[in-house]
Tab-separated table of C-alpha atoms in Angstrom:
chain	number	residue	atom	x	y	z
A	566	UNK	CA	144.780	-34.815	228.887
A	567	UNK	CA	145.102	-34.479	225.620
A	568	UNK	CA	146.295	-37.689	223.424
A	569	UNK	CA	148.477	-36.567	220.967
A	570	UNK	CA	148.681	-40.238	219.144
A	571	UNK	CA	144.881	-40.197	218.452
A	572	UNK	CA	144.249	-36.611	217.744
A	573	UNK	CA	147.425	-36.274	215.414
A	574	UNK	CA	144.693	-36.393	212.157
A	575	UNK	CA	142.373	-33.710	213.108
A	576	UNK	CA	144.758	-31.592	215.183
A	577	UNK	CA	145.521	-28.656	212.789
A	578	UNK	CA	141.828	-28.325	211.194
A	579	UNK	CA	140.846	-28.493	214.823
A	580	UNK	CA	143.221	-25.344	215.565
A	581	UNK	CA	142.501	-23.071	213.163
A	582	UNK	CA	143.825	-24.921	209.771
A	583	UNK	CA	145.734	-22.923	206.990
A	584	UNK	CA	144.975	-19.672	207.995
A	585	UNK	CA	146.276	-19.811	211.370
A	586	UNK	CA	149.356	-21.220	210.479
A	587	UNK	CA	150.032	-18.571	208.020
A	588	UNK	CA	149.883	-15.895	210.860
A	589	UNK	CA	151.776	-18.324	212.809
A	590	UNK	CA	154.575	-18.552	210.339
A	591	UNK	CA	154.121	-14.935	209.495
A	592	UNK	CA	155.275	-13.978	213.313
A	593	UNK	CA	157.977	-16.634	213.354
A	594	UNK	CA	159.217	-15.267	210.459
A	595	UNK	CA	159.589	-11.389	212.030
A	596	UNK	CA	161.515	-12.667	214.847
A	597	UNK	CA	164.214	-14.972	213.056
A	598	UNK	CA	167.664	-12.614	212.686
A	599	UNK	CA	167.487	-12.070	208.401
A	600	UNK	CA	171.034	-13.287	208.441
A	601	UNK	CA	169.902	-16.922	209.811
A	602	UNK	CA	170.493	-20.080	207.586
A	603	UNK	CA	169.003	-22.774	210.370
A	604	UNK	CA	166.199	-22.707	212.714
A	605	UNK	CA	164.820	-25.674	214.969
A	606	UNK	CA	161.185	-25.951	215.792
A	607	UNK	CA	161.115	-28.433	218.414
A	608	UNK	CA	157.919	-29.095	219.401
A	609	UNK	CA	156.523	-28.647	215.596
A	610	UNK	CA	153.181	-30.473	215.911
A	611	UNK	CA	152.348	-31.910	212.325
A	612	UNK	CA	154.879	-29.468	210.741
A	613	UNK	CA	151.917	-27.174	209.163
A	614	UNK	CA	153.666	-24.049	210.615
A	615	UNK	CA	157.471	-25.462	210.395
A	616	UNK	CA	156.831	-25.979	206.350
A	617	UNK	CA	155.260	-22.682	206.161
A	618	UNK	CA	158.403	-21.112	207.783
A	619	UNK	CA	160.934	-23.034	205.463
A	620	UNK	CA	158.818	-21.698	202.673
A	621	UNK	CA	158.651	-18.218	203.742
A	622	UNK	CA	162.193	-17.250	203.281
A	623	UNK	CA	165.242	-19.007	200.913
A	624	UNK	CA	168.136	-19.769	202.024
A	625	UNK	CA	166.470	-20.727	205.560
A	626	UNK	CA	166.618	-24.153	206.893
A	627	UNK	CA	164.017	-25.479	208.944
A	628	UNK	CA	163.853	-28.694	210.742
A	629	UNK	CA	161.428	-29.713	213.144
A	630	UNK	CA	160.344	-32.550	215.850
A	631	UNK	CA	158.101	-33.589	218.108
A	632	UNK	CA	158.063	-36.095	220.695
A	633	UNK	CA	154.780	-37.752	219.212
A	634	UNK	CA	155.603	-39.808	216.324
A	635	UNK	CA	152.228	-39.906	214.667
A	636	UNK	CA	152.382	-35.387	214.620
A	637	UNK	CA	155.505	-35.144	212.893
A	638	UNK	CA	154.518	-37.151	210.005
């Protein structure tokens, strides 16, 4: 399994970096209603995607968690 703690660093260069969280926010983005203001990513990982979303549209806020402290940083 997987240790979240340890891999926390390398995790999102190690899943496909930038440009996968781009298309990742890109498709999160398509399925959030237009008239939205607030949107929870729970399970958010290091945030690369969550910040990505919040960035993608004004007016939109995002906020995200995880359950491993050293992800959400």
């Amino acid at each position: 399994m997987l240790d979240y703690d340890k891999e926390a660093e390398r995790y999102d260069e190690s899943r496909g970096g930038e440009p996968r969280a781009a298309a990742a926010a890109h498709a999160v983005l398509s399925l959030v209603p237009r008239q939205a203001s607030r949107l929870l990513d729970v399970g958010c990982g290091t945030g690369i995607v969550t910040r990505r979303v919040a960035a993608g549209r004004d007016g939109l806020r995002v906020s995200g968690v995880d359950l491993v402290p050293a992800m959400a940083r």
